[in-house]
Short mmCIF file of C-alpha atoms in Angstrom, two decimals:
data_model
loop_
_atom_site.label_atom_id
_atom_site.label_comp_id
_atom_site.label_asym_id
_atom_site.label_seq_id
_atom_site.Cartn_x
_atom_site.Cartn_y
_atom_site.Cartn_z
CA MET A 919 85.05 100.38 97.99
CA ALA A 920 85.82 103.76 99.58
CA ALA A 921 83.49 105.04 102.27
CA THR A 922 81.03 107.75 101.28
CA ARG A 923 80.73 111.08 103.06
CA LEU A 924 77.55 109.96 104.80
CA GLU A 925 79.23 106.80 106.07
CA LEU A 926 82.20 108.79 107.40
CA ASN A 927 79.86 111.17 109.22
CA LEU A 928 78.00 108.17 110.64
CA MET A 929 81.25 106.63 111.92
CA ARG A 930 82.34 109.92 113.54
CA LEU A 931 79.00 110.45 115.26
CA LEU A 932 78.89 106.80 116.35
CA SER A 933 82.35 107.11 117.90
CA ARG A 934 81.24 110.28 119.71
CA CYS A 935 78.13 108.54 121.05
CA GLU A 936 80.20 105.62 122.32
CA ALA A 937 82.51 108.05 124.13
CA LEU A 938 79.52 109.82 125.73
CA ALA A 939 77.96 106.51 126.77
CA ALA A 940 81.19 105.50 128.53
CA GLU A 941 81.11 108.65 130.69
CA ARG A 942 79.04 109.21 133.82
CA ARG A 943 76.24 111.52 132.72
CA ASP A 944 73.79 113.69 134.57
CA PRO A 945 70.12 112.67 134.45
CA GLU A 946 69.41 115.90 132.55
CA GLU A 947 71.97 115.13 129.85
CA TRP A 948 70.19 115.33 126.48
CA ARG A 949 72.98 115.18 123.88
CA LEU A 950 73.33 111.42 123.69
CA GLU A 951 69.63 110.89 123.05
CA LYS A 952 69.65 113.48 120.24
CA TYR A 953 72.81 111.99 118.76
CA VAL A 954 71.32 108.49 118.73
CA ALA A 955 68.20 109.79 116.97
CA ALA A 956 70.46 111.42 114.37
CA LEU A 957 72.33 108.12 114.00
CA GLU A 958 69.07 106.32 113.22
CA ASP A 959 68.24 108.87 110.49
CA MET A 960 71.72 108.64 108.97
CA LEU A 961 71.59 104.84 109.02
CA ARG A 962 68.26 104.83 107.18
CA GLU A 963 69.67 107.20 104.56
CA LEU A 964 72.78 105.06 104.20
CA LYS A 965 70.70 101.93 103.53
CA LYS A 966 68.86 103.76 100.74
CA GLN A 967 72.02 104.81 98.88
CA ALA A 968 73.10 103.01 95.74
CA SER A 969 76.75 102.85 96.86
CA LYS A 970 75.95 101.52 100.31
CA PRO A 971 78.49 99.47 102.33
CA ALA A 972 78.58 95.69 102.55
CA PRO A 973 75.65 93.99 104.32
CA GLU A 974 77.93 92.83 107.17
CA LEU A 975 79.06 96.40 107.82
CA LEU A 976 75.49 97.70 107.73
CA ASN A 977 74.44 95.03 110.21
CA GLU A 978 77.29 96.07 112.51
CA TYR A 979 76.21 99.73 112.33
CA SER A 980 72.61 98.73 113.11
CA ARG A 981 73.77 96.57 116.00
CA LYS A 982 75.70 99.45 117.58
CA VAL A 983 72.88 101.96 117.10
CA ASP A 984 70.36 99.52 118.62
CA PHE A 985 72.72 98.97 121.54
CA LEU A 986 72.95 102.71 122.26
CA LYS A 987 69.19 103.08 121.92
CA GLY A 988 68.57 100.18 124.31
CA LEU A 989 71.10 101.63 126.74
CA LEU A 990 69.18 104.90 126.89
CA GLU A 991 65.88 103.08 127.39
CA ALA A 992 67.39 101.00 130.22
CA GLU A 993 68.63 104.13 132.00
CA LYS A 994 65.07 105.47 132.12
CA LEU A 995 63.86 102.49 134.19
CA SER A 996 63.25 103.18 137.87
CA SER A 997 64.29 99.87 139.43
CA SER A 998 67.93 98.79 139.54
CA THR A 999 66.85 95.19 138.96
CA GLU A 1000 65.03 96.17 135.78
CA LYS A 1001 68.07 98.17 134.65
CA ALA A 1002 70.38 95.21 135.24
CA LEU A 1003 68.06 92.85 133.34
CA ALA A 1004 67.65 95.30 130.44
CA ASN A 1005 71.42 95.81 130.20
CA GLN A 1006 71.97 92.05 130.28
CA LEU A 1007 69.80 91.67 127.17
CA LEU A 1008 71.71 94.29 125.17
CA ALA A 1009 74.03 93.13 122.38
CA PRO A 1010 77.15 95.30 121.86
CA GLY A 1011 79.06 95.61 118.60
CA ARG A 1012 81.57 93.00 117.46
CA THR A 1013 84.16 95.20 115.72
CA PRO A 1014 85.84 98.52 116.64
CA THR A 1015 84.35 101.68 115.15
CA THR A 1016 87.71 103.40 114.57
CA ALA A 1017 91.19 102.11 113.87
CA LYS A 1018 92.45 103.47 117.20
CA GLU A 1019 90.26 101.07 119.20
CA ARG A 1020 91.69 97.70 120.19
CA THR A 1021 88.36 96.40 121.49
CA PRO A 1022 84.88 97.57 120.49
CA ALA A 1023 83.84 100.58 122.58
CA THR A 1024 80.30 99.24 122.92
CA LYS A 1025 81.64 96.14 124.69
CA THR A 1026 83.49 98.34 127.18
CA VAL A 1027 80.36 100.43 127.74
CA HIS A 1028 78.33 97.25 128.22
CA LEU A 1029 80.71 95.94 130.90
CA GLN A 1030 80.80 99.30 132.69
CA THR A 1031 77.01 99.57 132.69
CA LYS A 1032 76.55 96.04 134.03
CA ALA A 1033 79.08 96.75 136.79
CA ARG A 1034 77.28 99.96 137.78
CA CYS A 1035 73.89 98.22 137.87
CA THR A 1036 75.28 95.35 139.94
CA GLY A 1037 76.87 97.76 142.40
CA GLN A 1038 73.66 99.74 142.69
CA MET A 1039 71.65 96.56 143.37
CA ARG A 1040 74.17 95.49 146.02
CA ARG A 1041 74.06 98.89 147.74
CA GLU A 1042 70.26 98.90 147.71
CA LEU A 1043 70.17 95.39 149.16
CA LEU A 1044 72.63 96.18 151.93
CA GLY A 1045 70.85 99.44 152.66
CA THR A 1046 67.53 97.63 152.93
CA VAL A 1047 68.96 95.03 155.31
CA CYS A 1048 70.52 97.72 157.48
CA ALA A 1049 67.32 99.74 157.51
CA VAL A 1050 65.25 96.70 158.55
CA LEU A 1051 67.67 95.84 161.33
CA LEU A 1052 67.73 99.44 162.54
CA LEU A 1053 63.93 99.53 162.51
CA LEU A 1054 63.79 96.34 164.55
CA TYR A 1055 66.28 97.77 166.99
CA ARG A 1056 64.26 100.95 167.44
CA LEU A 1057 61.03 99.00 167.87
CA SER A 1058 62.72 96.88 170.51
CA CYS A 1059 63.93 99.96 172.32
CA LEU A 1060 60.48 101.57 172.18
CA CYS A 1061 58.82 98.43 173.49
CA SER A 1062 61.32 98.19 176.29
CA ALA A 1063 60.89 101.83 177.22
CA ALA A 1064 57.12 101.45 177.22
CA SER A 1065 57.31 98.49 179.57
CA GLY A 1066 59.30 100.48 182.13
CA GLY A 1067 62.95 99.96 181.38
CA LEU A 1068 65.37 97.51 179.82
CA THR A 1069 65.91 94.08 181.32
CA SER A 1070 69.19 92.20 181.06
CA ASP A 1071 67.88 90.07 178.17
CA GLU A 1072 66.73 93.14 176.28
CA LYS A 1073 70.05 94.83 176.82
CA GLN A 1074 71.74 91.74 175.46
CA SER A 1075 69.40 91.78 172.43
CA ALA A 1076 70.24 95.43 171.83
CA VAL A 1077 73.94 94.66 171.99
CA GLU A 1078 73.46 91.80 169.55
CA LEU A 1079 71.58 94.08 167.16
CA ASP A 1080 74.37 96.63 167.36
CA ALA A 1081 76.87 93.87 166.62
CA VAL A 1082 74.82 92.71 163.60
CA LEU A 1083 74.60 96.26 162.27
CA GLN A 1084 78.32 96.77 162.76
CA HIS A 1085 79.00 93.44 161.06
CA HIS A 1086 76.94 94.42 158.01
CA GLN A 1087 78.64 97.79 157.85
CA ASP A 1088 82.06 96.10 157.99
CA MET A 1089 80.98 93.67 155.29
CA GLN A 1090 79.87 96.55 153.08
CA GLU A 1091 83.18 98.36 153.53
CA LYS A 1092 85.12 95.16 152.90
CA LEU A 1093 83.09 94.49 149.77
CA ALA A 1094 83.78 98.00 148.49
CA GLU A 1095 87.49 97.56 149.12
CA GLU A 1096 87.49 94.22 147.30
CA MET A 1097 85.70 95.77 144.33
CA LEU A 1098 88.27 98.56 144.21
CA SER A 1099 91.08 96.01 144.42
CA LEU A 1100 89.53 93.95 141.62
CA ALA A 1101 89.13 97.07 139.48
CA ARG A 1102 92.79 97.99 140.01
CA SER A 1103 93.88 94.42 139.24
CA LEU A 1104 91.75 94.36 136.09
CA LYS A 1105 93.22 97.68 134.99
CA ASN A 1106 96.79 96.47 135.57
CA ASN A 1107 96.14 93.21 133.74
CA THR A 1108 94.57 95.09 130.83
CA LEU A 1109 97.55 97.43 130.58
CA ALA A 1110 99.97 94.50 130.74
CA ALA A 1111 98.03 92.65 128.03
CA GLN A 1112 98.04 95.77 125.86
CA ASN A 1113 101.81 96.11 126.25
CA VAL A 1114 102.34 92.45 125.35
CA ILE A 1115 100.07 92.75 122.32
CA LYS A 1116 101.85 95.94 121.27
CA GLN A 1117 105.26 94.25 121.52
CA ASP A 1118 103.97 91.24 119.58
CA ASN A 1119 102.62 93.53 116.87
CA GLN A 1120 105.96 95.31 116.65
CA THR A 1121 107.80 91.99 116.41
CA LEU A 1122 105.38 90.75 113.76
CA SER A 1123 105.75 93.98 111.77
CA HIS A 1124 109.55 93.71 111.94
CA SER A 1125 109.39 90.08 110.81
CA LEU A 1126 107.13 91.01 107.90
CA ARG A 1127 109.50 93.79 106.85
CA MET A 1128 112.47 91.41 107.02
CA ALA A 1129 110.55 88.82 105.01
CA ASP A 1130 109.72 91.43 102.36
CA GLN A 1131 113.36 92.52 102.19
CA ASN A 1132 114.55 88.92 101.90
CA PHE A 1133 111.98 88.27 99.19
CA GLU A 1134 113.17 91.30 97.22
CA LYS A 1135 116.81 90.23 97.59
CA LEU A 1136 115.97 86.69 96.54
CA LYS A 1137 114.11 88.01 93.51
CA ASP A 1138 117.09 90.19 92.51
CA GLU A 1139 119.50 87.31 92.91
CA SER A 1140 117.21 85.06 90.87
CA ASP A 1141 117.12 87.63 88.07
CA ARG A 1142 120.89 87.96 88.13
CA LEU A 1143 121.32 84.20 88.07
CA GLU A 1144 118.93 83.91 85.16
CA GLN A 1145 120.79 86.59 83.22
CA HIS A 1146 124.11 84.93 84.01
CA ALA A 1147 122.76 81.58 82.82
CA LYS A 1148 121.56 83.16 79.58
CA LYS A 1149 124.96 84.75 79.02
CA SER A 1150 126.71 81.43 79.64
CA VAL A 1151 124.47 79.67 77.15
CA ASN A 1152 125.10 82.37 74.53
CA TRP A 1153 128.88 82.15 74.91
CA LEU A 1154 128.80 78.37 74.68
CA LEU A 1155 126.70 78.53 71.52
CA TRP A 1156 129.09 80.95 69.86
CA ILE A 1157 132.08 78.80 70.77
CA MET A 1158 130.42 75.71 69.31
CA LEU A 1159 129.60 77.59 66.09
CA ILE A 1160 133.19 78.79 65.79
CA VAL A 1161 134.56 75.26 66.33
CA VAL A 1162 132.18 73.82 63.73
CA CYS A 1163 133.13 76.48 61.20
CA PHE A 1164 136.80 75.93 61.88
CA ILE A 1165 136.46 72.17 61.36
CA PHE A 1166 134.47 72.71 58.18
CA ILE A 1167 137.08 75.09 56.72
CA SER A 1168 139.89 72.77 57.77
CA MET A 1169 138.26 69.85 55.97
CA ILE A 1170 137.87 71.88 52.79
CA LEU A 1171 141.52 72.97 52.93
CA PHE A 1172 142.58 69.42 53.64
CA ILE A 1173 140.66 68.16 50.61
CA ARG A 1174 142.16 70.88 48.40
CA ILE A 1175 145.69 70.30 49.56
CA PHE A 1176 145.57 66.55 49.40
CA PRO A 1177 143.60 65.57 46.27
CA LYS A 1178 142.09 62.15 45.91
CA LEU A 1179 144.55 59.48 44.80
CA LYS A 1180 143.81 57.93 41.44
#
């Protein structure tokens, strides 16, 4: 059944919302929230129509709209831990919205959001550790200054604290570099997989076209063979009729020419 005008508008707006959700947005961005509200209204109207889509397709539309709505609600949470937990509970769509998509856009948005929340939690954790260590270092310095100078043990403690802070800073930079390297590797692997899939699709399409051509040729040859067989049978039948008639006439002439002996 062909899609109605309302369903086409719903698909276009849903695709636009998925594209907006995949982008980094300002906190004051209001379009996505308004678009999702419009999607909910259009989905309710679509369910009321007599010529509504199949139940599986309606469930998929509802799943994607609920995902976008839950994504907006998760972004309003203050804690990064709460955001990560809320995003973990979201369920993206199972099928692409448009024919141009190879994978559902909501799945890509879900992965990007989880990665951002995980990175934010890691940065907050490392920042908290560094802040605590720096506070301890300052308190140690203040205590030492109040007691009339730094002893050798206190100087050693200060050096150790500096080493710990430098170690955590190096770990943070190394972790950031590893994340960038993993992102580049994932991008390269995704592009390579897309190229392989594209080549396989082209090969499969070529094979299907060749199979269709061979089927058409086989059908034509079968028709020609059937016609040839019919013609051969017709000629054989005519020859047999002619031979029978010839024998019959010959017998009559033979009887006439050579009468029965008395």
